[in-house]
Amino acid sequence: MGRAPSPFATKIPYEEKDLKVIGSNPTARGDAVDKVTGRARYASDIKLPGQLMGRVLRSPHARANIISIDVSEAEALPGVKAVVCRDDFPDMEVEHAASGELMVNFRDVTRNMMARENVLYDGHPVAAVAAISDAIAKRALKLIKVEYEVLPHVIDVRDAMRPDAPVLHEDQFTKGVDPKPEKPSNIAARMESKLGDIEKGFEEAEIIIEREYNTKPVHQGYIEPQASIANYTEGGIAEVWTGTQGHFVFRAQIAKLLKMDLSKVKVIPTELGGGFGGKNNVYLEPLAVVLSKKSNRPVKMVMDRDEVFRATGPTSGTNVRVKMGCTKEGRITAAQAELNYQSGAYAGSSLPLATITVFTRYDLENVSVVGHDVTTNRPKVAAYRAPGAPMVAFGVETVVDEMARECGMDPIDFRLKNAAKEGTQTHFGPKLGPVGYIQTLERAKAHPHLQEKLGPDQGRGVASGFWFTLGAETSATVNIGEDGTATLIFGTVDVTGGSRSAFGMIVAEELGIPFEKVRTMSGDTSALGFNFMTAGSRGTAAGSMAAVTASRKAIARMCEIAARKWEVEPDQVVWEDGRARPAGANVGDFEPMTVAELAKEAAWFGGSIAGHAEINVAQGGPGFGTHVVDVEVDRRTGGVKILRYTLIQDAGKAVYPEFIEGQFQGGAVQGIGTALNEEYIYNDKGVLENPGFLDYRVPVASDVPFINTEIVEVPNPDHPYGIRGIGEVPIIPPLPAIANAIHDAVGIRLRDHPMSPPKVLKALKDKMVEDLASRGTAAE
Amino acid sequence: MAKQYVNTTINGDNHELLCDPTQTLLDVLRDQLDMTGTKEGCGTGDCGACSVTMDGVLVCSCLVMGVEANGKKVETIEGMADGDDLHPLQQKFIEHIALQCGICTPGLLVASKALLEENPDPTEEEIRYWLAGNLCRCTGYHKIIEAVQDAAREMRGA
Ligand code: FES
Ligand code: FES
């Protein structure tokens, strides 16, 4: 998101053909052996000679002005080699750029990385230290004196929208309203998206349901805390090793924030210990570079877990209203939503994405969406798998469930009746191409899961999700070795360990050589042209387009070599089954040449064989999924147990089916965590009370059952192998699906996230009181 | 604080070390011995990424002090494969795609090995509860459980 589609963007039409490698499950996955032996190198595993350890001093206040910072005592501590604070970083003008799915403003990025005039959340960085040991760096932090003027703060999104709320930014006037408001407020922007005539839609409706939902922020919860190591050399060159989802975007941000030339910053992506959107933003990197510059030593910085929770991620907390109308026959006539999304300390939440995805599962004529992006005293939000989508799906998919029940229809049939399909006009712009939503619903209906009997206090819920998938700039190089083996250097980040293998399969398929003869590796920022962030499910979808393009260029070069050898024109040579062959009998009787044979002769015929791709991929192919879940509600504890779970999703084409299943299962379990347990809890001082895995409870192995998966394949017409992005959709349906299942089990509708035991218990009690009262009235 | 002499055996190799009494076993492994296969996800005993065994007992190395390893036998992920021969658990984790980003994998493997040593034929539920201290954010656990079941089967020769 964030940029208009380019007319020069690359689309390669889908071709149906017999595949030899794609779609198989190779046993030799490129990254796996190093990961099971402990040899894989993540950012915090890297050690440079002479390195110092860096640490960050963070604000203990939710909101305060910084009156003064005195670092002199810290600097004087033996073993401390550098201390930095706001004075060490240039201020930035307002300038927007895309970073993953969200937009960033450099004026804010620099303030978020190191506070300037004020701190705006508990955990906001105010200074950083580099010392000869971690222990000394920590001691030095205690010697830094910061004088604060503590100010009133606001945490909740609805509170922040009130006219009397403390305003975080005196220069923030709501964008998107005309005329410009007279007073500043926490509402940074208002967005609207419309289709048809919403009034007319509600007039046509026979059933209208309107509900309000609230969700708490949740964290990406990657197990590897942020870590970076920077080496700034005398020549003014900075090298940065870091765990990132986009080393090229990080390079751009570091260069911009530190006013350096791009060519003087090199970012080397390490193995990544999970990101899910949370590693789309620089936090430590610019600090490490400046500490290294000041100390003339490499500086390594690793966050503690509580720093990860307090100062990185999380998602928006939201307040959502959904109003939908349908006929008694179950045709949706109107769909309206108001979305209030927290952006955290600085403007820019996932609101634009939520606006797009809110109703895009249904073929609708009348839609109206209004959204507000709201600043609050929390860490600046970051993307998290399908950013913004699960919260709106919570509302829409449970209202759809209510409407289906009112119509006396099965919830899958109700969805089928209204399902988005090829040609559906979305409310945000494009018409949908071929998509697989209906297939996911039909497969769900036929799934044996639906035949399982439910016991007392058990219930079944269904929900669906949609994600549109980014394209964007992508580069790759294929080098053919003298022995005929191939190396692919890719510029996206292999965020889950699967794209290395997927790319290898694609190169093998294109070149017609065995998968084992292809090695794939990531290239640092000096090896390739710019690559956008690996976000929005684009990693394999877009990266594979670059791999195909680069492979085809290498093939063209190989055909040229054969032509030179046979003394024919290059277009008289074709590539088939991994061999250069004469295009027809009239070309001459030449023995076809294999990659290895061509590689051997390459030097004589003009030089070695390589193919490059520097492309802007048009789109990664919209994806749809449908989930079915069975739960059991414990009436004594309020605990919700997941009994059975089935997920069906359109992958376009599954390059590496078992890996895709794994991503589906992981996304669903993250969604289960969101639904049942995970939430940010702040105290009345605006201090985060659960910044650790003990109190911020992500699902553990004993919380979940096996997750059944089915892959639907409706090819993406703009991808040569039909691939669609798959990473985001799985996290969208669990929250509403579980809410629907809880209702089916015990008759309560939960609209406040998370659906944790206290909330379930309270709702059960309220229902009992209500039932008794209505029985009482009935008896009278 | 004065450093203390520690004599410990790690994956069969004897190490003589001087440890600061505030240093965790995890820090000793990673920072002092450069054995970075053992991971740190939280430092507070909540994620299991730092799992090792000490005299055969599964522990979070972030909760054990380095000096406590004196006279003990420590086993880490680096000692799991025999040269090029992967342990059946390692093999099955790869086959079943029981890892994505891999940051949890060393801890899960060490914990699973400890489980199978104690209980060679665990039920699905026993595996899930034993591994409940090892967080994985990528896989949803499905393929991890399958890999452990399959490895157990193979190790029992069933
Ligand atoms: S690092 Fe030891 S349990 Fe998390
Ligand atoms: S594979 Fe990433 S945390 Fe388990």
PDB file of C-alpha atoms and ligand atoms in Angstrom, chain A residues 222-224 272-274 276 496, chain B residues 98-105 108 135-139 144, ligand 2:
ATOM      1  CA  TYR A 222       8.302 -12.911  17.329  1.00  0.00           C
ATOM      2  CA  ILE A 223      10.558 -14.963  19.573  1.00  0.00           C
ATOM      3  CA  GLU A 224      13.748 -13.152  18.502  1.00  0.00           C
ATOM      4  CA  LEU A 272      15.339 -13.530  10.878  1.00  0.00           C
ATOM      5  CA  GLY A 273      13.773 -14.945  14.026  1.00  0.00           C
ATOM      6  CA  GLY A 274      10.230 -13.962  13.148  1.00  0.00           C
ATOM      7  CA  PHE A 276       5.196 -10.775  11.029  1.00  0.00           C
ATOM      8  CA  THR A 496       9.855 -17.813   7.263  1.00  0.00           C
TER       9      THR A 496
ATOM     10  CA  ALA B  98       8.510 -28.272  11.973  1.00  0.00           C
ATOM     11  CA  LEU B  99      10.435 -25.023  11.667  1.00  0.00           C
ATOM     12  CA  GLN B 100      10.000 -21.779   9.839  1.00  0.00           C
ATOM     13  CA  CYS B 101      12.108 -18.912  11.165  1.00  0.00           C
ATOM     14  CA  GLY B 102      13.957 -21.429  13.326  1.00  0.00           C
ATOM     15  CA  ILE B 103      14.642 -19.276  16.372  1.00  0.00           C
ATOM     16  CA  CYS B 104      12.654 -21.617  18.635  1.00  0.00           C
ATOM     17  CA  THR B 105      14.030 -24.756  17.021  1.00  0.00           C
ATOM     18  CA  LEU B 108      12.340 -27.282  21.014  1.00  0.00           C
ATOM     19  CA  LEU B 135       7.052 -20.907  22.455  1.00  0.00           C
ATOM     20  CA  CYS B 136       6.903 -21.023  18.700  1.00  0.00           C
ATOM     21  CA  ARG B 137       5.222 -18.102  16.982  1.00  0.00           C
ATOM     22  CA  CYS B 138       5.537 -19.345  13.396  1.00  0.00           C
ATOM     23  CA  THR B 139       4.256 -22.898  13.070  1.00  0.00           C
ATOM     24  CA  ILE B 144       6.339 -29.855  15.577  1.00  0.00           C
TER      25      ILE B 144
HETATM   26  S1  FES C   2       9.805 -21.370  13.828  1.00  0.00           S
HETATM   27 FE1  FES C   2       9.745 -19.239  14.275  1.00  0.00          FE
HETATM   28  S2  FES C   2       9.317 -19.239  16.369  1.00  0.00           S
HETATM   29 FE2  FES C   2       9.207 -21.318  15.889  1.00  0.00          FE
END
